Coordinates of C-alpha atoms in Angstrom, one line a residue:
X28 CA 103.5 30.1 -129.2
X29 CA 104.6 32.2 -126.4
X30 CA 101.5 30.8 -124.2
X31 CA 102.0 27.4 -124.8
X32 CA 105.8 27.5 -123.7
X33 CA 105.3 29.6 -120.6
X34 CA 102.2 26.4 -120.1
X35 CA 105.2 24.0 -120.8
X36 CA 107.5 25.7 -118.4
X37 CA 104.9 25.6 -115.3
X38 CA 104.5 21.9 -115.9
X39 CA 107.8 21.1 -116.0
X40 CA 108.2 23.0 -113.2
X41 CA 105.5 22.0 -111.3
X42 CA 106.6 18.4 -110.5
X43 CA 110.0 18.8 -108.3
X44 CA 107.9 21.3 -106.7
X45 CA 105.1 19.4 -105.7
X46 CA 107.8 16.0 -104.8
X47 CA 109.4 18.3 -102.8
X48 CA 106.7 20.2 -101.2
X49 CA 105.4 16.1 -100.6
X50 CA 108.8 14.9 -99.4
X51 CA 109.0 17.6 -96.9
X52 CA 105.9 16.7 -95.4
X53 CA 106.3 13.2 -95.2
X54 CA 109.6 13.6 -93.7
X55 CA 108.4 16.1 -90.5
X56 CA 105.9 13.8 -90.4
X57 CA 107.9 11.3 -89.5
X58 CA 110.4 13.0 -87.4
X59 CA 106.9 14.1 -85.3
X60 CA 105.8 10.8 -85.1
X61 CA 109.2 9.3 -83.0
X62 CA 109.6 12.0 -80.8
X63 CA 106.8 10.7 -78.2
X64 CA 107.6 10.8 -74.3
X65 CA 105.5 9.3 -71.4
X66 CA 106.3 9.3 -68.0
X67 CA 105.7 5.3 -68.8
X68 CA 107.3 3.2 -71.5
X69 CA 104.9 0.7 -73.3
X70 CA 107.3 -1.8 -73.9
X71 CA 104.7 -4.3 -73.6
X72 CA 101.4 -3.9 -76.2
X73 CA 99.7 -7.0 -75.9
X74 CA 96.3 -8.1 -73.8
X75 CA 95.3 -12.0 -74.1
X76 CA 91.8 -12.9 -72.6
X77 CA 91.1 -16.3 -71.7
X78 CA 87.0 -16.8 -71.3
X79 CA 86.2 -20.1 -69.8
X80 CA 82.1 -21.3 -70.1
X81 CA 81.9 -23.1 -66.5
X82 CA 78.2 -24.0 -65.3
X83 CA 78.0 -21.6 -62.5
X84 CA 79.3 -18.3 -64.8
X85 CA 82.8 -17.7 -66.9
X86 CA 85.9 -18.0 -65.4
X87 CA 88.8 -15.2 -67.0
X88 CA 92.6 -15.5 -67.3
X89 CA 94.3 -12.4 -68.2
X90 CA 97.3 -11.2 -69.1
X91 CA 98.1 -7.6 -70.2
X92 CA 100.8 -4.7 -69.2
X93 CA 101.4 -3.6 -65.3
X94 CA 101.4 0.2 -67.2
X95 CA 97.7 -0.1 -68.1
X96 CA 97.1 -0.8 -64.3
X97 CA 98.9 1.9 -63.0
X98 CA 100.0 4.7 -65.3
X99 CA 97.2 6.8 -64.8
X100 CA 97.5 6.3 -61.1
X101 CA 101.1 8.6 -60.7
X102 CA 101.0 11.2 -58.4
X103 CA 101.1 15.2 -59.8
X104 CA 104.2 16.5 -60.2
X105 CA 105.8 18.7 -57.5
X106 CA 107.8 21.5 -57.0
X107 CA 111.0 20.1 -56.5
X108 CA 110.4 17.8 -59.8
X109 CA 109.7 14.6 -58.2
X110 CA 106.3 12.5 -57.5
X111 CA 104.7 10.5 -55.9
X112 CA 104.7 6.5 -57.6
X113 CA 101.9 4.6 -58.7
X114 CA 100.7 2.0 -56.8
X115 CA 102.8 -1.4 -56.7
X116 CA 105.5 0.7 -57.8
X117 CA 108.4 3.2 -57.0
X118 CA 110.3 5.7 -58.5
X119 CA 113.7 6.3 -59.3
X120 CA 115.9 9.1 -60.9
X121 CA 118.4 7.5 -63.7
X122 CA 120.6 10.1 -65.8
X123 CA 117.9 13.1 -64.2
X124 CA 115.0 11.1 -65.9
X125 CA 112.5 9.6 -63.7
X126 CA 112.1 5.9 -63.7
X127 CA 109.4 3.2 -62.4
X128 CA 109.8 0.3 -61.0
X129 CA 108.0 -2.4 -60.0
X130 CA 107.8 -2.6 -56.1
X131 CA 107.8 -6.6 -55.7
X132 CA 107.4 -5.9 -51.9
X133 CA 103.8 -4.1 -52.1
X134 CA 102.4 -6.5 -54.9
X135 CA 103.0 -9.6 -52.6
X136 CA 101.6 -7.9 -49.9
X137 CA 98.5 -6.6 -51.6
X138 CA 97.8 -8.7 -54.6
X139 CA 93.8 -8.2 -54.2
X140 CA 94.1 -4.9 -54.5
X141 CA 95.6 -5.4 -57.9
X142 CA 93.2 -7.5 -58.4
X143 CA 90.4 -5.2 -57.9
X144 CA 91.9 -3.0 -60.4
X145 CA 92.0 -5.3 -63.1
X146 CA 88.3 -6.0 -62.2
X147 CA 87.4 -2.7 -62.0
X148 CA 88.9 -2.1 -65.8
X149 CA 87.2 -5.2 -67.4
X150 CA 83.4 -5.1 -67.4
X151 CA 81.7 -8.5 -68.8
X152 CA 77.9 -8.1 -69.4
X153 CA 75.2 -10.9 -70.3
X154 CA 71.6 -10.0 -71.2
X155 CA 72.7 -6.3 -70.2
X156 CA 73.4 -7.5 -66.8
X157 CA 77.2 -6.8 -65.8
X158 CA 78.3 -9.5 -64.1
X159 CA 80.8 -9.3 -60.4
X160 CA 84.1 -10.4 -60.7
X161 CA 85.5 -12.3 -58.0
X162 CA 89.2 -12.3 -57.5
X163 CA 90.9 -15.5 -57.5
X164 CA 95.0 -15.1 -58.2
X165 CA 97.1 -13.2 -60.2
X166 CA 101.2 -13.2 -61.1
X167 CA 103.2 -11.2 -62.5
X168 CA 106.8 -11.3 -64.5
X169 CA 109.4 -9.8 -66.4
X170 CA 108.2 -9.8 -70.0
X171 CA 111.2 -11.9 -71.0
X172 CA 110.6 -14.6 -68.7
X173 CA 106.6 -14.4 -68.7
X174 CA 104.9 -17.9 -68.9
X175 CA 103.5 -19.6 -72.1
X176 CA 99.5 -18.4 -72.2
X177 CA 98.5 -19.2 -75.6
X178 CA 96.0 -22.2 -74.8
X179 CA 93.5 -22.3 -71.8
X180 CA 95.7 -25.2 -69.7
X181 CA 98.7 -22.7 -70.0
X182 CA 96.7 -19.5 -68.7
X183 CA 95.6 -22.0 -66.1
X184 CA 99.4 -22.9 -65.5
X185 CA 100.4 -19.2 -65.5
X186 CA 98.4 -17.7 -62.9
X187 CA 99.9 -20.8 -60.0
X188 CA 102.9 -19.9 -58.3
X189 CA 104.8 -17.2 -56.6
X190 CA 102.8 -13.7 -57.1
X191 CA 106.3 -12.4 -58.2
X192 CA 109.4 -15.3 -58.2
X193 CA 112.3 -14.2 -56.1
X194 CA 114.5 -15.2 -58.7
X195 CA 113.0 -12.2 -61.3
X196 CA 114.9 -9.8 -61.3
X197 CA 113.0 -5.9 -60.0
X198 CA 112.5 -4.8 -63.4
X199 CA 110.7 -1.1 -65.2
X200 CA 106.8 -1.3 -64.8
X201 CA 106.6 -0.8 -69.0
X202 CA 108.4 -4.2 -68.9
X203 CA 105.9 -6.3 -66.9
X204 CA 103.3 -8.1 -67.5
X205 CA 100.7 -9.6 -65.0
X206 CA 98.4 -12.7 -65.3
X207 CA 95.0 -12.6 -62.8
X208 CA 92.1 -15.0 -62.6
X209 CA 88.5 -13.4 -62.1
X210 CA 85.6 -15.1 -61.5
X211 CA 81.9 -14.3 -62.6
X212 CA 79.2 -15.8 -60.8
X213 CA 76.0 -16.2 -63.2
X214 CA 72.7 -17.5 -61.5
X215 CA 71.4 -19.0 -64.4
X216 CA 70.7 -22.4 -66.1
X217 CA 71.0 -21.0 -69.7
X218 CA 73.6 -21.5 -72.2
X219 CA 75.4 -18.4 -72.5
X220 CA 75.8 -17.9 -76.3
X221 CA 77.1 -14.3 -76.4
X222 CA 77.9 -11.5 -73.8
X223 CA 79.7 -7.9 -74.0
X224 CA 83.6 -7.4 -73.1
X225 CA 84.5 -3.8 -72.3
X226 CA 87.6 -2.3 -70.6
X227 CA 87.5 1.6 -68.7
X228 CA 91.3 1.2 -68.8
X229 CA 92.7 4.5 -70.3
X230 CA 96.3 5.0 -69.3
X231 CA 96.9 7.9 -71.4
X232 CA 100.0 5.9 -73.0
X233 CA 101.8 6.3 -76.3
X234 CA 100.7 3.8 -78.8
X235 CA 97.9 2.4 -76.3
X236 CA 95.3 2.6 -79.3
X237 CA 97.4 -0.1 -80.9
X238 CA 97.2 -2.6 -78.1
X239 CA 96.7 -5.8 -79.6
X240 CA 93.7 -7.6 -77.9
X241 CA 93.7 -11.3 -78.0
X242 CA 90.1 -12.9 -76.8
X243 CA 89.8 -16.9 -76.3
X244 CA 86.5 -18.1 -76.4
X245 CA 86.4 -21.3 -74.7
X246 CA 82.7 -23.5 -74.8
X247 CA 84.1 -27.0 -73.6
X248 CA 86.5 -28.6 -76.2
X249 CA 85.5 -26.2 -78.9
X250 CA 87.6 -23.0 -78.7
X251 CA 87.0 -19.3 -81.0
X252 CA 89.9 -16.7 -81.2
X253 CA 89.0 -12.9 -81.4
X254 CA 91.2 -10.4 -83.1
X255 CA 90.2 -6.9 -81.5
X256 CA 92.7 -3.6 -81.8
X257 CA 92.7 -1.0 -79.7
X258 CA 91.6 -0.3 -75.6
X259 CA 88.4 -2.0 -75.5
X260 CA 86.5 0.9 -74.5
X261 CA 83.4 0.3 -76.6
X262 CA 81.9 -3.1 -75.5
X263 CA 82.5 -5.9 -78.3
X264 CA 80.0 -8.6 -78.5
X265 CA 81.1 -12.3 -78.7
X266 CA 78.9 -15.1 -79.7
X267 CA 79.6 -18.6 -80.4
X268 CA 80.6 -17.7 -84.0
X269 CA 83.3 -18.3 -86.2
X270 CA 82.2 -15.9 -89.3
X271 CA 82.5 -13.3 -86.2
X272 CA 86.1 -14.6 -85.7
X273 CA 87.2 -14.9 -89.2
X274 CA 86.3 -11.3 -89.5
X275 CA 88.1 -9.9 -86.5
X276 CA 91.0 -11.3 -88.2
X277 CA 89.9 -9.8 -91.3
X278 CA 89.7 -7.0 -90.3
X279 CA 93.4 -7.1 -88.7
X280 CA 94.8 -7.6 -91.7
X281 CA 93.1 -4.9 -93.5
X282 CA 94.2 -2.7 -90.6
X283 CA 97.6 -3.4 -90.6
X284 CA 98.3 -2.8 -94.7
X285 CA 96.6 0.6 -94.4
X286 CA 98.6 1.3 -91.4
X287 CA 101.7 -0.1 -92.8
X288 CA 103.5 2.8 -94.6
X289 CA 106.3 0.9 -96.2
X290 CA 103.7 -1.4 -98.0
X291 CA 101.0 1.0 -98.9
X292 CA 103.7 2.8 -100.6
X293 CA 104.9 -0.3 -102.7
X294 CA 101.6 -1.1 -103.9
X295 CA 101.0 2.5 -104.6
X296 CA 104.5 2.2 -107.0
X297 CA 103.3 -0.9 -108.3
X298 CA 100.2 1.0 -110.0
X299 CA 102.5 3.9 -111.0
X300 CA 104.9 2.1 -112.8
X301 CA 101.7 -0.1 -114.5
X302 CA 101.4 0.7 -117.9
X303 CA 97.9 -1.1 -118.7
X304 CA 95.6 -2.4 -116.4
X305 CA 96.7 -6.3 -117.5
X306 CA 100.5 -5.2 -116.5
X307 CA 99.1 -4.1 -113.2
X308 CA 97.0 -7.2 -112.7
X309 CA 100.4 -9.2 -113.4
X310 CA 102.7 -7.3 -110.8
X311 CA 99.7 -7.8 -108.5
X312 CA 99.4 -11.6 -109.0
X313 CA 103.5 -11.9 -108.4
X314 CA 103.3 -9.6 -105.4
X315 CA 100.2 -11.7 -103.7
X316 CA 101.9 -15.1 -103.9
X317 CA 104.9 -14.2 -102.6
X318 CA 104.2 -12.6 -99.8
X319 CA 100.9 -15.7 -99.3
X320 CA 103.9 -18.0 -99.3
X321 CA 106.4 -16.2 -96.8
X322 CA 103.7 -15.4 -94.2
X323 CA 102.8 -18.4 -93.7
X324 CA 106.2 -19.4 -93.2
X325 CA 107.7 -17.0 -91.6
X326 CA 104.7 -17.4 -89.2
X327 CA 105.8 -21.4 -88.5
X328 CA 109.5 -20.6 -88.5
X329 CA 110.8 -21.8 -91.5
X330 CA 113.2 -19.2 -92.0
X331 CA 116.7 -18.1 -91.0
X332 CA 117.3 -17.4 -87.8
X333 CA 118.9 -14.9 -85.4
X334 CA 118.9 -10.9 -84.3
X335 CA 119.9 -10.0 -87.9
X336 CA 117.5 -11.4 -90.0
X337 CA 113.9 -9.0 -89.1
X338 CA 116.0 -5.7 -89.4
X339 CA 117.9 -8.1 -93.1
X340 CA 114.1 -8.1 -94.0
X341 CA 112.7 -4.5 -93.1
X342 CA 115.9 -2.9 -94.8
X343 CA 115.0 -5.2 -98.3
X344 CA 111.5 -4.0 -97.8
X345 CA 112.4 -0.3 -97.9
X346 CA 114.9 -0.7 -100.7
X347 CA 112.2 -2.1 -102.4
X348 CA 109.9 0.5 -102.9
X349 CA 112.9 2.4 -104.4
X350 CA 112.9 -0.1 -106.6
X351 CA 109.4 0.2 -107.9
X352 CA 109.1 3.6 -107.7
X353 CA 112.2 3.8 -109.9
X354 CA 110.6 1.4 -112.4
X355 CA 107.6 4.2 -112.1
X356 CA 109.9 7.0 -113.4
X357 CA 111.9 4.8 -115.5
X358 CA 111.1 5.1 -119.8
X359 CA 111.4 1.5 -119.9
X360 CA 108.8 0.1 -118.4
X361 CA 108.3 -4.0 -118.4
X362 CA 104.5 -4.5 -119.1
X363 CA 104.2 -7.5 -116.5
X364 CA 106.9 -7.9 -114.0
X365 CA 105.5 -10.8 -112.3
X366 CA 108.5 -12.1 -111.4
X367 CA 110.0 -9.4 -109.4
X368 CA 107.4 -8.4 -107.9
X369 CA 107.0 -12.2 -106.6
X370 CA 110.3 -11.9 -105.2
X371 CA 109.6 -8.7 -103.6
X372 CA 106.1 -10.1 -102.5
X373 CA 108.4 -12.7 -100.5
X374 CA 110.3 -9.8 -98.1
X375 CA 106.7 -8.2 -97.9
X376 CA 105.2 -11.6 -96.6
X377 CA 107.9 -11.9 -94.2
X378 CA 107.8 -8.7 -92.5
X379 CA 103.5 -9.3 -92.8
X380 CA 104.4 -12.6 -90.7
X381 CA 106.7 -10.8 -88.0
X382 CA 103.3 -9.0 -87.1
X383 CA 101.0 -11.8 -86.9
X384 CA 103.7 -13.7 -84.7
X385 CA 103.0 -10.4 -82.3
X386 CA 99.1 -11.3 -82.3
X387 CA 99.4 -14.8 -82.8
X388 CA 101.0 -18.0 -81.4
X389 CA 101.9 -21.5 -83.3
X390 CA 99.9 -23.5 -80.8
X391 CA 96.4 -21.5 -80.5
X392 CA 93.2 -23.0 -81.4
X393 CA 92.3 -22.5 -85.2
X394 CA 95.3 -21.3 -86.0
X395 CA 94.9 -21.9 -90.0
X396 CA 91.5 -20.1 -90.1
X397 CA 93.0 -17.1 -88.3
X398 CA 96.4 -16.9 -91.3
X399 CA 93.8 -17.5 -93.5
X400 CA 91.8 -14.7 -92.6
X401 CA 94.3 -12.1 -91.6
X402 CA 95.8 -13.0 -94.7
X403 CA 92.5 -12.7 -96.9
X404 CA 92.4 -8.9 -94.7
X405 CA 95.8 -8.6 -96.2
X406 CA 94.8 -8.7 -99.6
X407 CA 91.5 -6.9 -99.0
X408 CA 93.7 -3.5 -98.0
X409 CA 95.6 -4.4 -100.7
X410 CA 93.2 -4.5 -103.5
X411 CA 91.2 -1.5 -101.5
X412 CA 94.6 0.7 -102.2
X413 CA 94.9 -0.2 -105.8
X414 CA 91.8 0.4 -106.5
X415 CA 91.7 3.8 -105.1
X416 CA 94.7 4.6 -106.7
X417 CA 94.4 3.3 -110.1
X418 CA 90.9 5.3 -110.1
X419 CA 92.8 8.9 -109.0
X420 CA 95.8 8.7 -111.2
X421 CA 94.2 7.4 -114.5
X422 CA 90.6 8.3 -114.4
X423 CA 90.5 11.7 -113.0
X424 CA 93.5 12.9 -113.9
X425 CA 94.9 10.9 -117.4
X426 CA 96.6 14.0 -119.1
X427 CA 99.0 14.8 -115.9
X428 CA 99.8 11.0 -115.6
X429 CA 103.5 11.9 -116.0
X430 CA 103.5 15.0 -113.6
X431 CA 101.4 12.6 -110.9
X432 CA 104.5 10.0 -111.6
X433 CA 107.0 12.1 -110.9
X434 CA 105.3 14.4 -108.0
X435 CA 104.4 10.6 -106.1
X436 CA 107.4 8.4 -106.9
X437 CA 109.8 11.1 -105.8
X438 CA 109.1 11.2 -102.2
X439 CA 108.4 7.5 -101.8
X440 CA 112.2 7.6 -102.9
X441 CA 113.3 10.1 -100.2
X442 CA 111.3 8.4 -97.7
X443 CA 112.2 5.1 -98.8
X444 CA 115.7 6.2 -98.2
X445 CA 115.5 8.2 -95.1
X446 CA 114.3 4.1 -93.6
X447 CA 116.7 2.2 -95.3
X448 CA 119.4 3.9 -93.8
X449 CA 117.7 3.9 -90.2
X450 CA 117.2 0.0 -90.7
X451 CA 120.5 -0.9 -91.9
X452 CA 121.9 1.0 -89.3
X453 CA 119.5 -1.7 -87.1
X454 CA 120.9 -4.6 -89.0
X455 CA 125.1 -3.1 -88.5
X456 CA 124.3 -2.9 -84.8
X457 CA 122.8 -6.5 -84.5
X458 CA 126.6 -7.5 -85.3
X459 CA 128.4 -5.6 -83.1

C-alpha cells in the first residue's frame, strides 16, 4: 500500500516537473534565438533569378541583397573601434553603433566591378562546363521603391535606367537590393535541356540560410518556377520539368510547417486533445480546409487590409494553440471538433499565405501549380507531424497518456503566451 502511494506521489509529481523543466527550455530558447547581431542587417532575404534560353547561350536577370555582395568584404576591426567599409559602401557611427551605407558615388562610378562580383558568386554549368558570364548592366534601389521583377519583361524593365536614381534616397546596405544582367556565351547548336546553378556567396549573415531563392526558367513562351531555400552553395540541377518544379514547391511547404513553431505546436495539441483516432481525423479535416481556403485567399488579396491586420492574424494564431492545448488538458473533451478547428484552420491559412506572398507574386507564370504544390507541402508536414506524434504518445507510451498531456500541453501554453503578448503588443503599436 505504502509502495503504490509513494508510485502515485512521483507521478503526480512528475508532470509540473517535466512542463516546467520543458517550458524553461523552450523559453531560453527563444530568448537565444532573438538576440543575433551582425555588423550587417538582412533586412532584405530574397534572391529572384531570371534564366532566359537565347540561341547563342542564357541571358540572367538577377535581383538579390547589396549585403550578400559585400558583407564579407568589411575591413578588420581596428584599434580605435572603427573599419574600414565594404566596397560600394561607407561607414557611419549612429548612437556608438556602426552603420553602412550605401555609397551611390562609387557604384556609379564602378558598376562592373559590382558586376564582376555578382559573376564571380553565381556559377552556371552545362555538360560540366561552367559557362563565362559577361556583364551587361545592373541597378540598384531602396527595397521600398525596388522595381516589379516577377515576369521576364519586368526583369528586363528593371535592370534600364539610372544605376542608382538621384531621387533614392542614400539608404543602409541591408536595405538594398540590386538587379544585374549577365550574359553566358554557349558555342553550341544544342537545345540546352538542364544545367547546374550554384552561388560561392557566403556572407556570414544572420538568417542567410533562409534566403528565399526564386529561379525563372524561361524556354521561349513556356516558363518553369523553382522554389530553392537556402545560399545555393551546392549546385541545383534545372531541367525542362515541371514534376521538378512542383516539388521545389513541395518541398517549401513541408519546410516551412516544420520550421513554423506556432503551427507545429497546434497540430501537436490537436492530437493531444484527440480522444480516438476518428476524433483526430475530424479536427484534422476542419483544420485542412480552413487554412486550404484562407491561403489561397490571403495569397490574391481578398482580405482586410492595412498595418493591423498580419500582427490581428499572428496574435489569433498564438491564442489558438492555447486553445487546443486547453481542450488537451480539459476532462471534457468533444470527440470531433471539426468546426473549430476549421475556424482556427482559417487564421493558420492566412498567416501560411503571408509566407508564400514573401516567395511568390500574383502575376508569375504557373502561379496555381506553385499554391497547389506548396500547399500539398503544407499538408505533407502536416500529416508527417501527426503521425509522428500520434505514434509517440499512444503507441509507445499508452499508460502515461495523461502525464505526456500535461508535461506537453503545459509549455505550449507558456510559450503560447509569452507570443501572444509580444504580437499584440505588435498589433497596439500598428495604431499608435
Amino acid at each position: 500500500m505504502l509502495s503504490n502511494l509513494k508510485s502515485k506521489w512521483r507521478n503526480d509529481c512528475a508532470i509540473p516537473l517535466y512542463s516546467f523543466l520543458i517550458t524553461a527550455f523552450l523559453f531560453i530558447s527563444l530568448v537565444l534565438s532573438t538576440n543575433v547581431s551582425a555588423h550587417f542587417n538582412l533586412n532584405v532575404n530574397l534572391r529572384i533569378i531570371h534564366i532566359s534560353h537565347e540561341g547563342d547561350g542564357l541571358r540572367m536577370f538577377i535581383r538579390l541583397p547589396l549585403a550578400y555582395l559585400v558583407a564579407d568584404k568589411l575591413g578588420p576591426e581596428k584599434g580605435d573601434g572603427t573599419r574600414d567599409p565594404a566596397p560600394f559602401t561607407r561607414n557611419t557611427f549612429e548612437n556608438d553603433q556602426l552603420q553602412h551605407y550605401l555609397d551611390p558615388e562609387a557604384l556609379r562610378s564602378d558598376p562592373i566591378g559590382l558586376g564582376k562580383i555578382i559573376i564571380d558568386g553565381h556559377l552556371i554549368k552545362v555538360d560540366n562546363i561552367i559557362l563565362k558570364g559577361d556583364f551587361v548592366k545592373l541597378r540598384a534601389y531602396p527595397a521600398l521603391q525596388q522595381a516589379p521583377f516577377a515576369t521576364l519583361k519586368e526583369a528586363q524593365a528593371a535592370v534600364k535606367g539610372d544605376i542608382y536614381h538621384k531621387e533614392f534616397d542614400v539608404t543602409y546596405v541591408g536595405d538594398t537590393v540590386v538587379d544585374a544582367e549577365v550574359f553566358y556565351p554557349i558555342k553550341t547548336k544544342n537545345t540546352i535541356t538542364h544545367y547546374e546553378l550554384q552561388s560561392s556567396l557566403d556572407p556570414g549573415l544572420p538568417l542567410q540560410n533562409e534566403t528565399a531563392n526564386l529561379i525563372l526558367d524561361h524556354f521561349g513562351d513556356d516558363s518553369l518556377i523553382f522554389r530553392i531555400r537556402g545560399l545555393l552553395n551546392t549546385p541545383v540541377e534545372i531541367s525542362r520539368s515541371a514534376l521538378q518544379s512542383f516539388i521545389s514547391f513541395v518541398i517549401e511547404g513541408i519546410d516551412h510547417i516544420l520550421k513554423g513553431l506556432d503551427h507545429v505546436l497546434f497540430v501537436i495539441c490537436l492530437v493531444l486533445s484527440a480522444l480516438t483516432l476518428r476524433g483526430l481525423l475530424w479536427r484534422v479535416t476542419g483544420f485542412t480546409i480552413g487554412h486550404s481556403i484562407t491561403l489561397s485567399a490571403g495569397f490574391f488579396g481578398y482580405t482586410l487590409k492595412g498595418d493591423w491586420f498580419i500582427p490581428f492574424v499572428e496574435t489569433a494564431i498564438a491564442i489558438s494553440i492555447i486553445y487546443a492545448a486547453a481542450i488537451a488538458l480539459s476532462k471534457e473533451k468533444r470527440e470531433s471538433g471539426i468546426v473549430m478547428t476549421t475556424i482556427i484552420g482559417l487564421l493558420h491559412g492566412l498567416g501560411f499565405s503571408f509566407v508564400l506572398s514573401e516567395i511568390l507574386t500574383i502575376d508569375a507564370p504557373n502561379i496555381w501549380p506553385s499554391i497547389l504544390a506548396f500547399n500539398v507541402g503544407v499538408e505533407i508536414g502536416q500529416l508527417g507531424i501527426i503521425l509522428v506524434s500520434w505514434l509517440l504518445l499512444f503507441t509507445l507510451f499508452p499508460t502515461r497518456i495523461i502525464a505526456i498531456r500535461w508535461t506537453i500541453a503545459v509549455p505550449c501554453i507558456a510559450i503560447a503566451s509569452i507570443w501572444t503578448g509580444q504580437r499584440f503588443l505588435q498589433l497596439v503599436s500598428t495604431f499608435l
